[in-house]
PDB file of C-alpha atoms in Angstrom:
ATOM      1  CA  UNK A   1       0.000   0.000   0.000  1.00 86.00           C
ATOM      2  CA  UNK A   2       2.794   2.671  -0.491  1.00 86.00           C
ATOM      3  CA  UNK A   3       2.827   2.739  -4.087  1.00 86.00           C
ATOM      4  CA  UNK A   4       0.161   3.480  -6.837  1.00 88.00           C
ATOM      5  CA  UNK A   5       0.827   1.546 -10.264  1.00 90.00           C
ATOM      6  CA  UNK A   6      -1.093   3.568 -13.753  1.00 90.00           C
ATOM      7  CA  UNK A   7      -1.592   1.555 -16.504  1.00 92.00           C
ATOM      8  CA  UNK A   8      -1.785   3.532 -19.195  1.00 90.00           C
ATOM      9  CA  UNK A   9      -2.084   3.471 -23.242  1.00 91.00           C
ATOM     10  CA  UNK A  10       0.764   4.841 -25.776  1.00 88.00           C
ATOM     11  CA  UNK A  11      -0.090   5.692 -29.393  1.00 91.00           C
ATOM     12  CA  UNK A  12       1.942   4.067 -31.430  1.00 89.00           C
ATOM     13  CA  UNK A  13       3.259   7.112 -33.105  1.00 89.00           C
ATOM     14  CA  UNK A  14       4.760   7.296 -29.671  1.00 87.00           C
ATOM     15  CA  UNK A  15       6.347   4.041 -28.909  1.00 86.00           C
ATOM     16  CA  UNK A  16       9.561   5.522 -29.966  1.00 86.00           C
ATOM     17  CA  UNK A  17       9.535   7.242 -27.236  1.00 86.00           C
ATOM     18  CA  UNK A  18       9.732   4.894 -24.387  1.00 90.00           C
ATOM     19  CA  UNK A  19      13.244   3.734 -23.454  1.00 89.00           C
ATOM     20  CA  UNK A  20      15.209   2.772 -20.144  1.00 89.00           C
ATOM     21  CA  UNK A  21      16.466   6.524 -19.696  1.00 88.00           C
ATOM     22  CA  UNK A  22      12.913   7.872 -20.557  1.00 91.00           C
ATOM     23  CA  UNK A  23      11.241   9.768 -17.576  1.00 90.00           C
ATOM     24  CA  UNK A  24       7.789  10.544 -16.379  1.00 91.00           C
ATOM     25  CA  UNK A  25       6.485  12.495 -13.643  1.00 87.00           C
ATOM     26  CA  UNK A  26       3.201  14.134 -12.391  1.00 85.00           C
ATOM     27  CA  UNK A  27       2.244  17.627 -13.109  1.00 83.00           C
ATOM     28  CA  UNK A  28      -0.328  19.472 -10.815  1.00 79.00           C
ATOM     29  CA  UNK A  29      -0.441  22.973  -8.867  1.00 70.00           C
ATOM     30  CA  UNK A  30       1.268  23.480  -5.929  1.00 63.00           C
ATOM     31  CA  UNK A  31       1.425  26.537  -3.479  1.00 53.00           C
ATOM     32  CA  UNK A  32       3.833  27.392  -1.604  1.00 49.00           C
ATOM     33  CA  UNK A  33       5.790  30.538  -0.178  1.00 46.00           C
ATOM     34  CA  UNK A  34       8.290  30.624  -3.059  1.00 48.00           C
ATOM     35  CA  UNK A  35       5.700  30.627  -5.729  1.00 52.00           C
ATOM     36  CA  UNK A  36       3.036  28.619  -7.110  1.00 54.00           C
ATOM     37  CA  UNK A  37       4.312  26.236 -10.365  1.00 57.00           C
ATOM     38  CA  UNK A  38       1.603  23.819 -12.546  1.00 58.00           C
ATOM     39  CA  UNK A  39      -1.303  26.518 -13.179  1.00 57.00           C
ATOM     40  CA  UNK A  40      -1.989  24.607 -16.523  1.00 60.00           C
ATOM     41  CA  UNK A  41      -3.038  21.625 -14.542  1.00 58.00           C
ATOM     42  CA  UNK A  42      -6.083  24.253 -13.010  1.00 59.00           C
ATOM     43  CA  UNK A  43      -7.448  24.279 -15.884  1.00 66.00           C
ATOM     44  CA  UNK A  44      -6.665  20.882 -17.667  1.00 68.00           C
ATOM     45  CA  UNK A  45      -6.428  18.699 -14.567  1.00 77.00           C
ATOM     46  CA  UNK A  46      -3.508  17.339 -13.245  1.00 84.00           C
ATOM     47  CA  UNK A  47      -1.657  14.843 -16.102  1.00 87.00           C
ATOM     48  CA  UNK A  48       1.683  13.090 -16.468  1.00 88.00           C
ATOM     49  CA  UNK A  49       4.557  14.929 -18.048  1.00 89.00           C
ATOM     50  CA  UNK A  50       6.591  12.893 -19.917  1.00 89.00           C
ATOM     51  CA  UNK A  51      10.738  13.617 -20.623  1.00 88.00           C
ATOM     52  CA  UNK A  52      12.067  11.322 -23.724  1.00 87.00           C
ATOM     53  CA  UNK A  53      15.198  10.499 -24.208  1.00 82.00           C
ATOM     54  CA  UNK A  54      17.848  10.282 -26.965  1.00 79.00           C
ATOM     55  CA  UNK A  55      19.990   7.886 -25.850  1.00 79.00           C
ATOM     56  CA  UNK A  56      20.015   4.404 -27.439  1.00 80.00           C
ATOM     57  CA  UNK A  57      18.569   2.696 -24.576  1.00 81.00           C
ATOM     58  CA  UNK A  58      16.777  -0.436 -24.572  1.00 86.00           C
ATOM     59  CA  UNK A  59      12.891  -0.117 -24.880  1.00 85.00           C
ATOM     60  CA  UNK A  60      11.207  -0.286 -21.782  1.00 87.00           C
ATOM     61  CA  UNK A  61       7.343  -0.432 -20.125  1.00 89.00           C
ATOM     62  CA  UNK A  62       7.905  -0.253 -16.459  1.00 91.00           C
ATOM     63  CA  UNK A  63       9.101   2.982 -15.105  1.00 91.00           C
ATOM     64  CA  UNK A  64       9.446   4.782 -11.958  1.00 90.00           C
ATOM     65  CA  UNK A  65       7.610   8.224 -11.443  1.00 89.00           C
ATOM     66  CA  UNK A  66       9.957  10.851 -10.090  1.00 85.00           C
ATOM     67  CA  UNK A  67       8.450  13.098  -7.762  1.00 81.00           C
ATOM     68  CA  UNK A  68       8.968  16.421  -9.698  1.00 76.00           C
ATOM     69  CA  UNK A  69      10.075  17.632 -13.013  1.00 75.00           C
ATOM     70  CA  UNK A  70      14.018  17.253 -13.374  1.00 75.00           C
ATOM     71  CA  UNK A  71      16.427  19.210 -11.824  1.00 69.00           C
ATOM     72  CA  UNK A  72      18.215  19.049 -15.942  1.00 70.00           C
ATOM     73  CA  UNK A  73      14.980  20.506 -17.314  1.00 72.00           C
ATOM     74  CA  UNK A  74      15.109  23.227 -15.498  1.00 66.00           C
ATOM     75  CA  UNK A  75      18.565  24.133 -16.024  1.00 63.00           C
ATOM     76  CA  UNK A  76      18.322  23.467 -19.782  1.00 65.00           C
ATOM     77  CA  UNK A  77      16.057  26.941 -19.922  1.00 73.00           C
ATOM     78  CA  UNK A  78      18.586  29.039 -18.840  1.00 84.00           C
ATOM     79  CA  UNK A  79      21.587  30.877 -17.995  1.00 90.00           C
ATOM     80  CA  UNK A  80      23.112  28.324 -15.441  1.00 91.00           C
ATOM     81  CA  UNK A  81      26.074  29.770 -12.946  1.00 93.00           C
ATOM     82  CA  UNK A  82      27.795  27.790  -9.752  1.00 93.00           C
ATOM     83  CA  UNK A  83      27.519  29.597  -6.242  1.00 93.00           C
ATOM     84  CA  UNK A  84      30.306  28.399  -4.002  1.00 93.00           C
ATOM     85  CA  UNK A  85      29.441  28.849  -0.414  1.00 92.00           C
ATOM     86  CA  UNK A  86      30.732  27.770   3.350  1.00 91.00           C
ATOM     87  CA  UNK A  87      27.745  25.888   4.092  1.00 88.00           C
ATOM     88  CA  UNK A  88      23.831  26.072   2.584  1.00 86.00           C
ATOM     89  CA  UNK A  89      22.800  28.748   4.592  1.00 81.00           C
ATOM     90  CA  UNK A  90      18.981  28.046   4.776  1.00 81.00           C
ATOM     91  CA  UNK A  91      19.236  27.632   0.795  1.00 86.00           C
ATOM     92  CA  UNK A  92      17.153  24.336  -0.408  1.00 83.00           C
ATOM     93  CA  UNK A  93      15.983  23.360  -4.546  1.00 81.00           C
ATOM     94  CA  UNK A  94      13.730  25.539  -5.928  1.00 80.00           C
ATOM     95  CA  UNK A  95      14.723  28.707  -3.327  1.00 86.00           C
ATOM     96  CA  UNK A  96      15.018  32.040  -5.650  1.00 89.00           C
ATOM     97  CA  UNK A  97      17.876  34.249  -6.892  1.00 91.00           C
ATOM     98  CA  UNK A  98      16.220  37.555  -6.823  1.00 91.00           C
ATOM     99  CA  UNK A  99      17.767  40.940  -8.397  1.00 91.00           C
ATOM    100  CA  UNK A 100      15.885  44.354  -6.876  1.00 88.00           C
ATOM    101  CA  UNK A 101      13.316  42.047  -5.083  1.00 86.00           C
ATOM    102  CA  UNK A 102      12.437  40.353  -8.029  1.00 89.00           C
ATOM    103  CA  UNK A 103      12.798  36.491  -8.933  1.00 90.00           C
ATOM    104  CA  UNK A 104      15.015  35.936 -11.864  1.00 92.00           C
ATOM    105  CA  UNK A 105      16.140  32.474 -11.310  1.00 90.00           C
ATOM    106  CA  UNK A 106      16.533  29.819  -8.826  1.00 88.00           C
ATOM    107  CA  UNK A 107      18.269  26.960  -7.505  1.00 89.00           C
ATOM    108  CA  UNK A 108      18.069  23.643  -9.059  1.00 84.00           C
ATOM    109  CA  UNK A 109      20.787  21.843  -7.266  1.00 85.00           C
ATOM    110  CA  UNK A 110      23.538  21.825  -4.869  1.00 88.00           C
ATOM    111  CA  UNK A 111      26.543  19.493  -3.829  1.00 89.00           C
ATOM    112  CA  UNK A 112      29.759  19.442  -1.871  1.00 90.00           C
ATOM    113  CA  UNK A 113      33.247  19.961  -3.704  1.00 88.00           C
ATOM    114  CA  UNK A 114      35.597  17.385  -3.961  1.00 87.00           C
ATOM    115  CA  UNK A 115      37.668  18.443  -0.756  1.00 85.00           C
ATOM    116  CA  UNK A 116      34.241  18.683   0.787  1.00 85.00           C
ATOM    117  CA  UNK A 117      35.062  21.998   2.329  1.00 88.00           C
ATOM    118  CA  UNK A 118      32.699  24.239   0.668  1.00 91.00           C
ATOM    119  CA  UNK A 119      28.884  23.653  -0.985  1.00 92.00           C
ATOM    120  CA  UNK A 120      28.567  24.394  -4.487  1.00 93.00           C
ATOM    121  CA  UNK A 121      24.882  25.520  -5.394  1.00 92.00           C
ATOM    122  CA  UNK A 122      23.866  25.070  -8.940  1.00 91.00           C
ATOM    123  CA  UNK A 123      21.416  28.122 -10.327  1.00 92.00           C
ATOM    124  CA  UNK A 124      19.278  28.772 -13.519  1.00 91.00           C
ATOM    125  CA  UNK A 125      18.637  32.264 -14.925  1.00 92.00           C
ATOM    126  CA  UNK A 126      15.879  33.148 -17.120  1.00 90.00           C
ATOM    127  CA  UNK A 127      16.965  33.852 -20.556  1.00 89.00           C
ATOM    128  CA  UNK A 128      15.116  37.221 -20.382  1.00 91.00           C
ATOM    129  CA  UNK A 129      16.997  37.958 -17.171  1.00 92.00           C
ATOM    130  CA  UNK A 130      20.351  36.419 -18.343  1.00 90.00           C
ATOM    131  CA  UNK A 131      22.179  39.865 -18.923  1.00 91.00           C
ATOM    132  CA  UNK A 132      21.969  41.033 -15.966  1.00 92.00           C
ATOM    133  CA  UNK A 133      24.564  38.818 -14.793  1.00 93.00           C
ATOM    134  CA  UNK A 134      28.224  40.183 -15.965  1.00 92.00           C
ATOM    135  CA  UNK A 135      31.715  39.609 -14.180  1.00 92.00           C
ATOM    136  CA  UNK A 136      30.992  41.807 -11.547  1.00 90.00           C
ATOM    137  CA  UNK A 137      27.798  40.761 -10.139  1.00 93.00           C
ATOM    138  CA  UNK A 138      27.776  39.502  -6.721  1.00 92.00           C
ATOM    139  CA  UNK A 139      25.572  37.056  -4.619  1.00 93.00           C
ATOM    140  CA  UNK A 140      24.542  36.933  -1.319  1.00 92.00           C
ATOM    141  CA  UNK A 141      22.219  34.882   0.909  1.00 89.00           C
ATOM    142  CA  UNK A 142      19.521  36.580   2.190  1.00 85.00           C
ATOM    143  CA  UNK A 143      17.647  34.071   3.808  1.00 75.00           C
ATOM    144  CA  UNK A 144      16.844  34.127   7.572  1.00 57.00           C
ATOM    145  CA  UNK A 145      16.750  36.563  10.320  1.00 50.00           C
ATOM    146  CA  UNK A 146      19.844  38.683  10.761  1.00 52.00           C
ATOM    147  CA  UNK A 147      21.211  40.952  13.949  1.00 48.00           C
ATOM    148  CA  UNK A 148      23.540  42.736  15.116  1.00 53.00           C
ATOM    149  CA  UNK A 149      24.628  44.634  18.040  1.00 55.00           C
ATOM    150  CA  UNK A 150      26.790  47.880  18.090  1.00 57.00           C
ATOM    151  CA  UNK A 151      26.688  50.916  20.250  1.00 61.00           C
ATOM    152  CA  UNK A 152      23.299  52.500  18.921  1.00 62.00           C
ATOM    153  CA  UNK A 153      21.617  49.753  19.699  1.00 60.00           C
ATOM    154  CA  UNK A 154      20.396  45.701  17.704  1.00 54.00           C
ATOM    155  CA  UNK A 155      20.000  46.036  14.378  1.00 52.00           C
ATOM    156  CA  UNK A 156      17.210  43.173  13.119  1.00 49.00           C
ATOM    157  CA  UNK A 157      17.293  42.114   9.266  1.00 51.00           C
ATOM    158  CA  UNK A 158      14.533  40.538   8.652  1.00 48.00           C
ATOM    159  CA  UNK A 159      14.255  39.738   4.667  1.00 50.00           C
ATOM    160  CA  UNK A 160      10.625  38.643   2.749  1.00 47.00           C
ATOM    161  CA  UNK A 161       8.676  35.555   4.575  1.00 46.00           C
ATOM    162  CA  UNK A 162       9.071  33.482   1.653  1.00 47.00           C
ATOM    163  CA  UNK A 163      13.148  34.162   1.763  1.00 45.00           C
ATOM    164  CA  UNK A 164      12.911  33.100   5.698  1.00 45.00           C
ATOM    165  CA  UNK A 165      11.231  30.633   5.047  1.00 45.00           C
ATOM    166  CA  UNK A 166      11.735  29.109   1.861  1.00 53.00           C
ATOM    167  CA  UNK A 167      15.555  30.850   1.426  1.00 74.00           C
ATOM    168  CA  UNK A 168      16.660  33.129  -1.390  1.00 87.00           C
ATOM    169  CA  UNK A 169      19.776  34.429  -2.834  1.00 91.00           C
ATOM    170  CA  UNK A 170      20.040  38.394  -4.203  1.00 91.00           C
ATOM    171  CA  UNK A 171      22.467  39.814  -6.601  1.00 92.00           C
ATOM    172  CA  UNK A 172      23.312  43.364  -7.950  1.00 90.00           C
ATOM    173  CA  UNK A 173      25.473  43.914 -11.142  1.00 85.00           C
ATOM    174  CA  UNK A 174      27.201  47.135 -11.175  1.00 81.00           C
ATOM    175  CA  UNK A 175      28.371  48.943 -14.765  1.00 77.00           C
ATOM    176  CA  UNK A 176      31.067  48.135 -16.266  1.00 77.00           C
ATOM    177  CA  UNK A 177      30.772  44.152 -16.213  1.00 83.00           C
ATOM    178  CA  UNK A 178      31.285  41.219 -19.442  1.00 89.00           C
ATOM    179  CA  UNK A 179      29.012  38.790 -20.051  1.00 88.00           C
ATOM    180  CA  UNK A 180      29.540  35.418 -18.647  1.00 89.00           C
ATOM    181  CA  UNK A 181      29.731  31.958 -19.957  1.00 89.00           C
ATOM    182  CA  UNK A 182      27.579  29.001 -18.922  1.00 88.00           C
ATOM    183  CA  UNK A 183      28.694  27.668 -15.681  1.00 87.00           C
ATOM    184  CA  UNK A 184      30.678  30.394 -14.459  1.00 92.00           C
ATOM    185  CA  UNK A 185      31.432  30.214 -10.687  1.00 93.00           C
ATOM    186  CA  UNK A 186      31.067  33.091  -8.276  1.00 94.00           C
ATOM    187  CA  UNK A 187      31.438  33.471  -4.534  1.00 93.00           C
ATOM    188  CA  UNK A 188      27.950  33.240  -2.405  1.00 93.00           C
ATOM    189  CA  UNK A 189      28.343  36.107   0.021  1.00 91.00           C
ATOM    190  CA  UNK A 190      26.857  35.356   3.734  1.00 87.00           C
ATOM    191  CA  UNK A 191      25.072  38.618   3.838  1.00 83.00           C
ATOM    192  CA  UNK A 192      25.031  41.701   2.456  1.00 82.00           C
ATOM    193  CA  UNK A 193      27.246  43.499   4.622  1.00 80.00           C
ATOM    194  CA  UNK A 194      30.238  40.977   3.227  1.00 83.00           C
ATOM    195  CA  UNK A 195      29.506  41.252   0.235  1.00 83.00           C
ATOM    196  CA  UNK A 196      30.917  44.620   0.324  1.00 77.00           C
ATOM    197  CA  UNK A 197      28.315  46.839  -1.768  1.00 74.00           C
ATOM    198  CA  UNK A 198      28.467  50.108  -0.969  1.00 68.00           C
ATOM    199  CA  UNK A 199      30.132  53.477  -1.651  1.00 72.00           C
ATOM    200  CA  UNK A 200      33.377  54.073  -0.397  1.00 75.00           C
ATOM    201  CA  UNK A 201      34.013  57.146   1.871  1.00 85.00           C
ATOM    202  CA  UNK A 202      36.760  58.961   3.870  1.00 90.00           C
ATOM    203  CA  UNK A 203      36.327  60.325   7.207  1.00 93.00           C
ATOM    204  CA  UNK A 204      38.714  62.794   8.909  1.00 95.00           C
ATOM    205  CA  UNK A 205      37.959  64.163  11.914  1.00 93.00           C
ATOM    206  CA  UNK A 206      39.782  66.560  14.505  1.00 93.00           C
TER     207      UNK A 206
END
């Protein structure tokens, strides 16, 4: 009882399709603090995606749902850069990379490096949002609640509910930057205090 089994019927214009590396998954609406994803399936229903592949795999008719759509679908759609962090800082799959407050991208994967001392998080930008992101862009995790304490009193960050909560990543890209390549790795800031935006000033005093 922890399984459901479909049975269900392929044209046979579509046969070709079905192989060992072919993938299926369900498609319906979900809600959640990040966003909402599936709004076809409001209006159609909720149906079974299908990802074919082009490998020369042997043909197949038993498969295994995955839970969502691919993590490879998703990067396939856009600009894809690596975000190499300490740790994972509240960031999770599907968490958003936001520029000005608005979502541009977001996370489709994440792993350790090989020396396993720092995470690398894999992102996807949106094609129309792609050129925003130059050589000097930087990243920084804005998820959670930050504070800190100086003379004038605690100072309490507190970002968007659904970065809290669901974690989210911000970048700014100043003038002056190239465009990047695919896959081009930049350092995910803790904050936004390290990441060292700002204007530079001098002080004297008596």
């Amino acid at each position: 009882l922890s399984r459901i089994y479909v049975d269900a019927d392929i044209y046979p214009e579509a046969t070709k399709l079905l192989n060992a590396d072919t993938r299926f998954w369900l498609v319906k609406p979900t809600a959640s603090l990040s966003g909402i994803s599936g709004l076809d399936a409001l209006v159609s229903g909720n149906y079974i995606a299908i990802q074919p592949s082009d490998s020369h795999a042997k043909e197949e008719t038993v498969f295994t749902a995955l839970e969502s759509a691919p993590s490879d679908l998703i990067a396939a759609k856009g600009l894809n850069v690596t975000l190499k962090s300490k740790d994972l800082g509240g960031i999770s799959i599907g968490s958003k990379i936001v520029y000005k407050k608005i979502p541009i991208g977001e996370v489709f994967s994440y792993k350790l490096d090989e020396k396993s001392e720092s995470v690398l998080i894999q992102a996807s930008i949106q094609d129309e949002f792609s050129h925003i992101i130059t050589t000097k862009s930087r990243f920084w995790n804005v998820s959670g609640i930050g504070t800190s304490i100086a003379f004038n009193g605690i100072d309490v960050r507190l970002e968007s509910l659904s970065a809290v909560l669901g974690g989210s990543i911000a970048v700014d890209s100043p003038d002056a930057g190239e465009t990047v390549t695919m896959h081009t790795q930049f350092k995910l800031y803790p904050d936004l205090k390290t990441a060292g935006r700002g204007i530079p000033i001098q002080i004297t005093l008596p």
